[in-house]
Tab-separated table of C-alpha atoms and ligand atoms in Angstrom:
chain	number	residue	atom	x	y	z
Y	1	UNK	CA	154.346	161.175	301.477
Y	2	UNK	CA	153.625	161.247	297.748
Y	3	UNK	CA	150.830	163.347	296.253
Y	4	UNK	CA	150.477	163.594	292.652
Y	5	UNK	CA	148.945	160.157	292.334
Y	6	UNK	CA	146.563	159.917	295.199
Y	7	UNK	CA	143.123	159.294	294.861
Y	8	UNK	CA	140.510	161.131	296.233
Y	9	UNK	CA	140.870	163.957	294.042
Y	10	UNK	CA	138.079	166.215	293.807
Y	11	UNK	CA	137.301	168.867	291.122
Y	12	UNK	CA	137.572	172.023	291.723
Y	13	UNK	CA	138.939	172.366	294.551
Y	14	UNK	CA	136.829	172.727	297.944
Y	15	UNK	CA	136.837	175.373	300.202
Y	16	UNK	CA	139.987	177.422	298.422
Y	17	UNK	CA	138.133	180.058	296.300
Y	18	UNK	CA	140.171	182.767	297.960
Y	19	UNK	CA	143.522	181.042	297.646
Y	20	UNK	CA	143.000	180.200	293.832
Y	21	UNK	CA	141.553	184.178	293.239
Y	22	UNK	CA	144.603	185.100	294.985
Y	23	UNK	CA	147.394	182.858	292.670
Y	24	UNK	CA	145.281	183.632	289.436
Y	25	UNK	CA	145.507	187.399	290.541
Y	26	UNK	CA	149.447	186.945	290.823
Y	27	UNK	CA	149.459	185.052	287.619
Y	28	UNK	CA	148.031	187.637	285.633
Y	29	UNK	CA	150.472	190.174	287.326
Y	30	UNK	CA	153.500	188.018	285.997
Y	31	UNK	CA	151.511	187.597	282.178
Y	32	UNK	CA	151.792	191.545	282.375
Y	33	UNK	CA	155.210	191.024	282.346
Y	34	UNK	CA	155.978	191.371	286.351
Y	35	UNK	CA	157.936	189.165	288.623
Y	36	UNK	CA	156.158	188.005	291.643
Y	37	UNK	CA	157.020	185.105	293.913
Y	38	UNK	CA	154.876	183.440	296.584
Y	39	UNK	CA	156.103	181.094	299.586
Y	40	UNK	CA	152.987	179.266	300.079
Y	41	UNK	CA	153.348	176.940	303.064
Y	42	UNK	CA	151.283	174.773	304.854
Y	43	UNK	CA	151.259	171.189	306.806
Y	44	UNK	CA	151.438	167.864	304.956
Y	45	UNK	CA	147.954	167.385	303.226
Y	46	UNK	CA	146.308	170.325	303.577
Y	47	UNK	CA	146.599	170.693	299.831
Y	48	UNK	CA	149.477	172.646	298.461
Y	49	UNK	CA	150.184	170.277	294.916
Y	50	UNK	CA	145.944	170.493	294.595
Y	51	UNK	CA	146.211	174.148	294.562
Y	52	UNK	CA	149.417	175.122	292.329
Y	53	UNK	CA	148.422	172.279	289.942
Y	54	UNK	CA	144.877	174.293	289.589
Y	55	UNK	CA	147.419	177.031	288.453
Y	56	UNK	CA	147.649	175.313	285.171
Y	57	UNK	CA	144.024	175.904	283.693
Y	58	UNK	CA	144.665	179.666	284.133
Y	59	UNK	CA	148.581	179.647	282.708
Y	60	UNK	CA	147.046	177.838	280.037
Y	61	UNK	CA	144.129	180.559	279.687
Y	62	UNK	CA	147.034	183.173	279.581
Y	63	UNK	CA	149.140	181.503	277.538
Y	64	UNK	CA	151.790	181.191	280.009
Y	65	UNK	CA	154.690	178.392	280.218
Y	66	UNK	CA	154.015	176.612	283.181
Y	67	UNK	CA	157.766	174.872	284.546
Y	68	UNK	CA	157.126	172.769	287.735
Y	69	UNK	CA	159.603	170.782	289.890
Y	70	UNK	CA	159.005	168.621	292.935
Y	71	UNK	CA	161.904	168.143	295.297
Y	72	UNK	CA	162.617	165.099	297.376
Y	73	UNK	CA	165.155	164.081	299.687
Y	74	UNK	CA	165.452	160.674	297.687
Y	75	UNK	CA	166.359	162.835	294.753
Y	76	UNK	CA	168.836	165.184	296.742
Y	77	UNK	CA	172.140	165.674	294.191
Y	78	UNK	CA	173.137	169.061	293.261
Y	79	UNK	CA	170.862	170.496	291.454
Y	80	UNK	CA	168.223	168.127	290.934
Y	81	UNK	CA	165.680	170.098	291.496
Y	82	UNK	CA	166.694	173.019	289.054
Y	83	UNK	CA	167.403	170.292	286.463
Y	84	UNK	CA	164.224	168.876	286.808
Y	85	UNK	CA	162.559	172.431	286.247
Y	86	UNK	CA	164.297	173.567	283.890
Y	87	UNK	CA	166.317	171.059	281.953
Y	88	UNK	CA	164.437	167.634	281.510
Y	89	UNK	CA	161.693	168.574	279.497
Y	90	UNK	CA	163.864	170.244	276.898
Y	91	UNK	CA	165.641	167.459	275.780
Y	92	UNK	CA	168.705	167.393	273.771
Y	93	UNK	CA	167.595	168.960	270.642
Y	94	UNK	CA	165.614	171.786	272.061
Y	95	UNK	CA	168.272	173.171	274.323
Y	96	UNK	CA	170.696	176.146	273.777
Y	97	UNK	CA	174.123	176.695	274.227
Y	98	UNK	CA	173.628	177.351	278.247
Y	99	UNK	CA	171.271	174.505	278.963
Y	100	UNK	CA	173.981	172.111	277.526
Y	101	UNK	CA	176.784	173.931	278.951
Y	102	UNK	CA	174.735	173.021	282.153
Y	103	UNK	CA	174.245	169.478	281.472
Y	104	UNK	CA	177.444	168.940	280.579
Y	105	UNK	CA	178.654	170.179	284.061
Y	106	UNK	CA	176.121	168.095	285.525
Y	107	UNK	CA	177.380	165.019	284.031
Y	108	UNK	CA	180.782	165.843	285.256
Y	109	UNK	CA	179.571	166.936	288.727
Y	110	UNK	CA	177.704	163.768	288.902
Y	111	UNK	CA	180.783	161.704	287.677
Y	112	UNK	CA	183.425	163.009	289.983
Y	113	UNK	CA	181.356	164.704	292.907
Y	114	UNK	CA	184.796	165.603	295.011
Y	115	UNK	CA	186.887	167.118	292.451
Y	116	UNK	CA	184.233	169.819	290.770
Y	117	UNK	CA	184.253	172.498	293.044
Y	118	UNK	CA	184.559	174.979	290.266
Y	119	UNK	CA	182.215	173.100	288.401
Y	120	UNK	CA	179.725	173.660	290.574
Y	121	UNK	CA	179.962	177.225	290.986
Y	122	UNK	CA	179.431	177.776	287.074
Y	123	UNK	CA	176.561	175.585	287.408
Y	124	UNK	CA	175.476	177.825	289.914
Y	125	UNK	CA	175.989	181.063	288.016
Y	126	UNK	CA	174.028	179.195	284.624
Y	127	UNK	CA	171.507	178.327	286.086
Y	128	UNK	CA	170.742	181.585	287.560
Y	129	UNK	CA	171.659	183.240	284.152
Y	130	UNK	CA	168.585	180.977	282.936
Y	131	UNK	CA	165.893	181.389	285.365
Y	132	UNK	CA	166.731	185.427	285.107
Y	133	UNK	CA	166.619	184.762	281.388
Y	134	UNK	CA	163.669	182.401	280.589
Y	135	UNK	CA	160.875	185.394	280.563
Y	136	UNK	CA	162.741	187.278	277.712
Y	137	UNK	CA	160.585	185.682	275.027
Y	138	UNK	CA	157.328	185.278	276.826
Y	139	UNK	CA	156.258	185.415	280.790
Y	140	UNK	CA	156.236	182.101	282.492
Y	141	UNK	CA	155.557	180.414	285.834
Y	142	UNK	CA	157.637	178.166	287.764
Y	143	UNK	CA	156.718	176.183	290.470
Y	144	UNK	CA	158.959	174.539	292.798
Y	145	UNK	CA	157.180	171.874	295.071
Y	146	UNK	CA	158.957	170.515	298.805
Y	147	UNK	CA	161.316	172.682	298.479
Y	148	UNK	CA	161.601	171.777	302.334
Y	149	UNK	CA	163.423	168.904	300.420
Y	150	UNK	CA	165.277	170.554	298.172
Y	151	UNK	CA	169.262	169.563	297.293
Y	152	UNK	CA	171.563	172.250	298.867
Y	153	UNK	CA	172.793	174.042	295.465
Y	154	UNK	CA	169.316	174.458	294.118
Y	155	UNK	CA	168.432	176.574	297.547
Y	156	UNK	CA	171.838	177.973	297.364
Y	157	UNK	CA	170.803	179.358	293.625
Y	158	UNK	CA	167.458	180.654	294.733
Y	159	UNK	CA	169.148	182.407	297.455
Y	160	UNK	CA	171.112	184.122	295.239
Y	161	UNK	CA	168.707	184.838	292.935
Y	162	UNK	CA	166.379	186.609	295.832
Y	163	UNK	CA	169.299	189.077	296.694
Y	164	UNK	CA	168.518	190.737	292.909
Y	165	UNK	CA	164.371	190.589	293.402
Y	166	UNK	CA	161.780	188.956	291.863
Y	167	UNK	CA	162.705	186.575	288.624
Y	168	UNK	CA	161.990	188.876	285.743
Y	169	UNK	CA	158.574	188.349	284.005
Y	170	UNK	CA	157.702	185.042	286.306
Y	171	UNK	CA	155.500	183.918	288.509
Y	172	UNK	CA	157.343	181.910	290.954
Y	173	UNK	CA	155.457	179.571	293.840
Y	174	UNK	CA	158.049	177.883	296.513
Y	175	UNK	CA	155.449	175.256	298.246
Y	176	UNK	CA	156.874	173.929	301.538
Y	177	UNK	CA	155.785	171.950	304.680
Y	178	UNK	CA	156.955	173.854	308.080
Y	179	UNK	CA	159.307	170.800	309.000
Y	180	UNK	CA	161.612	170.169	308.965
Y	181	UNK	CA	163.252	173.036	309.975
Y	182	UNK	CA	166.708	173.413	307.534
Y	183	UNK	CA	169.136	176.209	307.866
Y	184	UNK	CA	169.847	176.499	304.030
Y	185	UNK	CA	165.739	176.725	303.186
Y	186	UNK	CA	165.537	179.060	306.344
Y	187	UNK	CA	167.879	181.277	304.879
Y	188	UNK	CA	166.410	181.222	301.110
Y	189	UNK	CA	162.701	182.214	302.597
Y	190	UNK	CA	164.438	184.971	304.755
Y	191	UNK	CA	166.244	186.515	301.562
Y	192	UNK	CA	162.835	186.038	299.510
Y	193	UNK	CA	160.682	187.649	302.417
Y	194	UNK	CA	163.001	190.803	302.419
Y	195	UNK	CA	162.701	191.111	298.423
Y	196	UNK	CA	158.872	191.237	298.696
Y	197	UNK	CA	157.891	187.607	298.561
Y	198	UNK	CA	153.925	187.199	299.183
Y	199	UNK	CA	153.388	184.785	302.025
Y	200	UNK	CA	150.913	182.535	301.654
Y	201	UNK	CA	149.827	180.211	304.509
Y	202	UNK	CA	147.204	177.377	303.356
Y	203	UNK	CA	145.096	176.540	306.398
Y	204	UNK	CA	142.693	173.433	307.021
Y	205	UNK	CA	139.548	173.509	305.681
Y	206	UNK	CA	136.711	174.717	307.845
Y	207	UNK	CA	134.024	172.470	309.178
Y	208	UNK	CA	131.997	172.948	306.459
Y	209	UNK	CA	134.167	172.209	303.912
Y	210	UNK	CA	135.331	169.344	304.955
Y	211	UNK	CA	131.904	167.459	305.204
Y	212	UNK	CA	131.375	169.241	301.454
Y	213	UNK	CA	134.942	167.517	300.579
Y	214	UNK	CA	133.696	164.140	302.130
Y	215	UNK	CA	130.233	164.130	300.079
Y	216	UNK	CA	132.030	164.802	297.175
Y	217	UNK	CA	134.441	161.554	297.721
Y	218	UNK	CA	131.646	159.716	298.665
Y	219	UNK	CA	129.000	161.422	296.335
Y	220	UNK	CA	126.429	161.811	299.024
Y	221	UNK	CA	125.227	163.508	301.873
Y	222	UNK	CA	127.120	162.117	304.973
Y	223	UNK	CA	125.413	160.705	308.419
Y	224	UNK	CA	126.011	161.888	311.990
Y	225	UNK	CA	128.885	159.443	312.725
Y	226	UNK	CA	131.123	159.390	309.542
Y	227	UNK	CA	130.549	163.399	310.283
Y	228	UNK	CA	132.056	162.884	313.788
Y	229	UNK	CA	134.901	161.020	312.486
Y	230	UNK	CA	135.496	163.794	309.763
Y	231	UNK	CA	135.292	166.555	312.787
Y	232	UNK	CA	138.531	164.823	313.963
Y	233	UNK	CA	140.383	165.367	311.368
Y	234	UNK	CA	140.920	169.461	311.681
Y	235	UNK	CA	139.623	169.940	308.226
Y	236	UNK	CA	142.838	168.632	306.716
Y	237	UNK	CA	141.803	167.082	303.136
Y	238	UNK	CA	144.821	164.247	303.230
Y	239	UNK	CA	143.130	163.060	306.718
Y	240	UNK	CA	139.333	163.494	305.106
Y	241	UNK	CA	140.189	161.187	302.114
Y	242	UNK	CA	141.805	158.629	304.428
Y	243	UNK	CA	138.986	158.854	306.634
Y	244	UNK	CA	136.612	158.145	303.838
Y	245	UNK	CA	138.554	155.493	301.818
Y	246	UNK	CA	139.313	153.670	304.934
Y	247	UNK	CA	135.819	153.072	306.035
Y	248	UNK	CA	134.884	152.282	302.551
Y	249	UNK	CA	137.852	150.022	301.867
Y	250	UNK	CA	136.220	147.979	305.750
Y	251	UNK	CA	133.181	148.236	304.313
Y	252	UNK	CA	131.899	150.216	307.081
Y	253	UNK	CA	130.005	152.459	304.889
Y	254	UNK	CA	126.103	151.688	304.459
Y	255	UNK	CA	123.327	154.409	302.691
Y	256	UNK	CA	119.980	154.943	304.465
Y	257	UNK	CA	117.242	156.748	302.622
Y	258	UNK	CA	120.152	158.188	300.460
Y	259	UNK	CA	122.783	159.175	303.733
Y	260	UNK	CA	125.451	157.471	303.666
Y	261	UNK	CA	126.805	157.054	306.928
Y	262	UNK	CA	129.383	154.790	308.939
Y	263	UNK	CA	128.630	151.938	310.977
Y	264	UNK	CA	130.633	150.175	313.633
Y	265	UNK	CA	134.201	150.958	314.905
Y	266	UNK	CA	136.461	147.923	313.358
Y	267	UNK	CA	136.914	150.001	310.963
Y	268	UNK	CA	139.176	152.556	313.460
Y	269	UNK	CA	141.898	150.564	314.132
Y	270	UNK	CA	143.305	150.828	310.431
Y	271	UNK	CA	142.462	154.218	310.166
Y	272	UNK	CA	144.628	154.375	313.373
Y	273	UNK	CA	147.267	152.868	311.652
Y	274	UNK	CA	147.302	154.563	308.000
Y	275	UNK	CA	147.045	158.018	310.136
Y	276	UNK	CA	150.306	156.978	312.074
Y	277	UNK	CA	152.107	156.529	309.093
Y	278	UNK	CA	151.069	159.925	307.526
Y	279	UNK	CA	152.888	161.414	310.459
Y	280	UNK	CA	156.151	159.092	310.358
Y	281	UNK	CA	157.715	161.956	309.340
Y	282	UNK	CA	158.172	164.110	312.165
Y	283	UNK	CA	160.672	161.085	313.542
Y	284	UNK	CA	160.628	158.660	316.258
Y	285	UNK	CA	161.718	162.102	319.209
Y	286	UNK	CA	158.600	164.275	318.268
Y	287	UNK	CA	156.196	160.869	317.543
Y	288	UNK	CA	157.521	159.469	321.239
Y	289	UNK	CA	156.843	162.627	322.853
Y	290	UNK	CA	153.412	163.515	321.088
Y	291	UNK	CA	152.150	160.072	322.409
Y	292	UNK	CA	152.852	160.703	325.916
Y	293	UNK	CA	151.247	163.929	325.629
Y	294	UNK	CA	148.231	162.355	323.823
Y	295	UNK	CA	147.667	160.420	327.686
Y	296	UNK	CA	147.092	163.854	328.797
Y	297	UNK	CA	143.968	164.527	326.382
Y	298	UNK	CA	143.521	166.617	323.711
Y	299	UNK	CA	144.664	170.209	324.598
Y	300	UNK	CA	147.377	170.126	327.876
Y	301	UNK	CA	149.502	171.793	329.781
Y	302	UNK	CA	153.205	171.377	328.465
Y	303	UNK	CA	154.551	171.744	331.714
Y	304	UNK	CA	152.353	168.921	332.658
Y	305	UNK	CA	153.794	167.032	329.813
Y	306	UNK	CA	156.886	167.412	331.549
Y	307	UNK	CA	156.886	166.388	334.571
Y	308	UNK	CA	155.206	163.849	333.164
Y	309	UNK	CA	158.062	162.393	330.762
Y	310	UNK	CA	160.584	163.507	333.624
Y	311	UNK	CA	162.271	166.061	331.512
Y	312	UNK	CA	162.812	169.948	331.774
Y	313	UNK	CA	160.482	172.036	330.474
Y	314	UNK	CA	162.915	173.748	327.902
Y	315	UNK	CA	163.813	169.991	326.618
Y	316	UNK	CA	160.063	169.049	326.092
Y	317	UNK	CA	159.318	172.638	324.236
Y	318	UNK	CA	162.596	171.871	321.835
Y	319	UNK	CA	160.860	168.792	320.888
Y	320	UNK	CA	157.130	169.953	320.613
Y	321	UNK	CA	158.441	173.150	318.522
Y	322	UNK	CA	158.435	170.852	315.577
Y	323	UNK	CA	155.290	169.280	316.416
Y	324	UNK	CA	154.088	172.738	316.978
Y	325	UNK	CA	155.605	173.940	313.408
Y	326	UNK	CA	154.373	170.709	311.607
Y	327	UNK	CA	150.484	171.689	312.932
Y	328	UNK	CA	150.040	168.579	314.818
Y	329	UNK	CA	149.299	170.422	317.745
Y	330	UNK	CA	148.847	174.232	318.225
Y	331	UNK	CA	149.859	176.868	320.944
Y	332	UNK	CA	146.823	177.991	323.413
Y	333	UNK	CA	148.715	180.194	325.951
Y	334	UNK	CA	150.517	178.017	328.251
Y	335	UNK	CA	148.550	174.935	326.599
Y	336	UNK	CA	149.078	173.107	323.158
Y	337	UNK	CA	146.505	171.436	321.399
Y	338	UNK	CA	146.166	169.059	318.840
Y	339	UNK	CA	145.172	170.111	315.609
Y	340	UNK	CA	143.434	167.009	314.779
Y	341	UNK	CA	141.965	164.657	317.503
Y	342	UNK	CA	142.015	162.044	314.683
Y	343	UNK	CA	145.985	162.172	315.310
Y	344	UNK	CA	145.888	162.109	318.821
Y	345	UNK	CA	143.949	159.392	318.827
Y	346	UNK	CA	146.378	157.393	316.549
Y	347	UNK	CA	148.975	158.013	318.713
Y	348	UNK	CA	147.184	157.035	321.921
Y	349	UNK	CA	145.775	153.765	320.624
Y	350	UNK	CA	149.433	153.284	319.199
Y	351	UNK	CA	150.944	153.192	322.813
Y	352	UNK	CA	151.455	149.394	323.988
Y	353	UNK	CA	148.715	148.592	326.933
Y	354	UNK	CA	151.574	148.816	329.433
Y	355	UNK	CA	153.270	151.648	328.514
Y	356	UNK	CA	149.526	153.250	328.462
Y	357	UNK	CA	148.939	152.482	331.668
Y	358	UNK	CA	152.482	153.275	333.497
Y	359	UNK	CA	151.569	156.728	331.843
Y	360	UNK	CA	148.117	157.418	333.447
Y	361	UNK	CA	149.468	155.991	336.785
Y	362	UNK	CA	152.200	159.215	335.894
Y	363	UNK	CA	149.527	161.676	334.893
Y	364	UNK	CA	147.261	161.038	338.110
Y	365	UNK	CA	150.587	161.689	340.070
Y	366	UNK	CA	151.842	164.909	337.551
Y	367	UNK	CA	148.195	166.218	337.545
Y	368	UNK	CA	147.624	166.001	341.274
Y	369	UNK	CA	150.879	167.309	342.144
Y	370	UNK	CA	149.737	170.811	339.868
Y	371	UNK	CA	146.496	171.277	341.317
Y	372	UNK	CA	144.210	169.086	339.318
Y	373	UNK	CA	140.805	168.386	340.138
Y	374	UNK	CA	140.569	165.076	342.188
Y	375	UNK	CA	137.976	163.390	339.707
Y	376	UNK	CA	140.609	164.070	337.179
Y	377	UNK	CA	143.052	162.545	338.836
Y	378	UNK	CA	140.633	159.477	339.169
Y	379	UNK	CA	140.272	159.202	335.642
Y	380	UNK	CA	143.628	158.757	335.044
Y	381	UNK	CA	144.000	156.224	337.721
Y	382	UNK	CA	141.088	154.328	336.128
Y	383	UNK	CA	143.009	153.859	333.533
Y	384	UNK	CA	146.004	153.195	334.962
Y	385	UNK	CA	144.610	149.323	336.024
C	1	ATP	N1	140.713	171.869	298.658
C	1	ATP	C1	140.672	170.571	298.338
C	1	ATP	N2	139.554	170.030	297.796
C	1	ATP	C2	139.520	168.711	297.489
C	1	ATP	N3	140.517	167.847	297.695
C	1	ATP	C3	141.657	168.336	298.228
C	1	ATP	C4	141.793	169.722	298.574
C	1	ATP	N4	143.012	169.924	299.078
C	1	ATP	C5	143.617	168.724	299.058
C	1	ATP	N5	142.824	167.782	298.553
C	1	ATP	C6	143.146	166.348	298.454
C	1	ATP	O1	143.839	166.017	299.670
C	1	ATP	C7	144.985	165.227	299.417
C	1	ATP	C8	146.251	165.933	299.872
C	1	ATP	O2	146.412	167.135	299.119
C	1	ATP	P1	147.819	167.643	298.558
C	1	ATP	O3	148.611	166.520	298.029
C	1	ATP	O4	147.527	168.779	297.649
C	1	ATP	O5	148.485	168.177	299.921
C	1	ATP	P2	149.920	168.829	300.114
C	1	ATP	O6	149.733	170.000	301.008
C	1	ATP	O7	150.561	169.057	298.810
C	1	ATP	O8	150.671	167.682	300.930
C	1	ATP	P3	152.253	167.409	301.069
C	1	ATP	O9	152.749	168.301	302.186
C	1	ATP	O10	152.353	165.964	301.448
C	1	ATP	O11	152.890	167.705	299.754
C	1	ATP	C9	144.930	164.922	297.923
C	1	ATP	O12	144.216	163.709	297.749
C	1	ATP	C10	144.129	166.066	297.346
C	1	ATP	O13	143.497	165.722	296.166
C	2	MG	MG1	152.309	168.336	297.981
């Protein structure tokens, strides 16, 4: 899902006053010359880029280099995301004797890929000789977007780099989606947690600020339905812009005495769709799963779900931990919830009319076989026709 470009970009920031304070706060620690680095994680959309790209008003206040990199599994070579942070925007003439040791190696490691074992291993070592080195002049910030995507060798160089502490004289911000779950990031943000990494975890926006979000898009107060709409999307700003350019783009939106408000449903069934494709990425398993579950309602019982699909409990849970991780749906005690009804929804109007029925007609029989009430039973059996 890219980010940089989209539209819908509001300014400043809603609802993140405390999570801003907090990375200016750390920002000023590394101008004073200390190392500090921050995993800040959070679902897709929920605004990670917005809020390290706010970073550079204040690094530019403080007079502080600013190096960013974003990584992404199309872009997955060795080192591609180190070379995009630190070696790109020098360009030829502005680099010294390490960063064109280092793109010499990378131009060999790139031309023969099997043969440059060693290769790679000096790569390794320079470019941790240059992040440890890049503060000597002045303090700086780097930040290092999806690293959830990041090529093996640039994690393999930040977990190196962890084992000595923080980068000298940096600011350094990891930003990284939950899921998917890799072994090699895994073991990076353990070795970064145990030398003193701040964790940061961005959460959706509260009710309030996502209607305040939505007025801004829209630059208007909002009506009662385009707020129920927005109340489904559990405050995440990706789902609040699509929510808002979607109507628009149906023309669904009409102002009355100066609220603008929505105004018929035809417009839901493309939402529907653009929200299914903002959560391709959690794979056809965890999408097939989720859409079962979403016959059960919002919040349910997972070993509902089960018996449900047919499966074992354990084999359901395996798949729903990365739902769980990605924030789709959250843990309740013995129940998971969605995290945004607006998803659910998707999924469930996603599910062909037969399969939808075959699994109420399962649900009535999984639900009355744990103890359901009979009128929930019945509504599942309605729907089963
Ligand atoms: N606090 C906010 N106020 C206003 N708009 C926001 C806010 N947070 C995010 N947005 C908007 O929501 C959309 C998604 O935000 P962003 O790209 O920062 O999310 P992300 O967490 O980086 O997502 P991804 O995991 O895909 O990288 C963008 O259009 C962004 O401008
Ligand atoms: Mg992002």
């Amino acid at each position: 899902m890219s980010t940089a470009a989209e539209p819908g970009r509001t300014w400043p920031l809603v609802g993140r006053a405390a999570e801003l304070d907090d990375l200016d706060d750390l920002l000023s620690t590394a101008a004073d010359g200390v190392g500090m680095t921050v995993l800040l994680e959070g679902e897709a959309g929920v605004g990670k880029t917005s809020l390290v790209d706010a970073l550079r008003g204040s690094a530019r206040l403080l007079d502080v280099e600013l190096l960013t990199a974003r990584a992404s599994e199309l872009r997955n070579w060795p080192f591609a995301l180190l070379s995009d942070a630190l070696l790109v925007r020098s360009g030829r003439a502005g680099r010294g004797p390490v960063e064109a040791e280092l793109t010499d190696l990378l131009d060999a490691i790139y031309a023969d890929p099997v043969r440059s074992v060693a290769r790679h291993d000096r790569a390794a070592e320079l470019f941790a000789a240059l992040l440890r080195r890049h503060g000597d002049s002045r303090p700086w910030a780097l930040v290092l977007e999806d690293v959830h995507e990041a090529d093996a060798p640039s994690l393999e160089v930040l977990l190196q780099l962890a084992h000595e502490g923080a980068v000298p004289r940096a600011l350094v911000v990891l930003t990284m989606r939950p899921v998917p779950y890799r072994p090699e990031l895994a073991a990076a943000v353990a070795a970064w947690t145990r030398a003193g990494a701040r964790y940061l975890e961005l959460r959706p926006l509260n009710a309030r600020a996502t209607v305040e979000l939505a007025e801004n898009l829209v630059g208007s107060p909002v009506g009662p339905s385009l707020r129920g709409t927005l109340a489904t999307t559990g405050g995440n700003p990706r789902l609040v812009a699509d929510v808002v350019r979607t109507a628009r783009a149906a023309g669904a939106l009409v102002v009355t005495d100066g609220v603008l408000d929505s105004t018929g449903v035809a417009w839901l069934t493309p939402l529907d769709e653009v929200v299914r494709r903002r959560i391709e990425y959690l794979g056809p398993e965890v999408l097939a799963l989720l859409g079962q579950a979403s016959v059960l309602g919002t919040s349910f019982v997972i070993a509902d779900l089960a018996s449900l699909v047919g499966d074992p409990v354990g084999d359901c849970w395996r798949t729903l931990r990365h739902g769980l991780a990605a924030g789709v749906v959250r843990a309740r005690g013995d129940r998971l919830v969605f995290g945004h009804d607006l998803v659910r929804g998707a999924l469930y109007n996603g599910l062909e009319p037969d399969q939808r029925r075959a699994l109420h007609a399962r649900a009535a029989w999984a639900l009355r076989q744990a103890g359901a009430p009979p009128q929930i039973v019945t509504a599942h059996l309605e729907r089963a026709r």
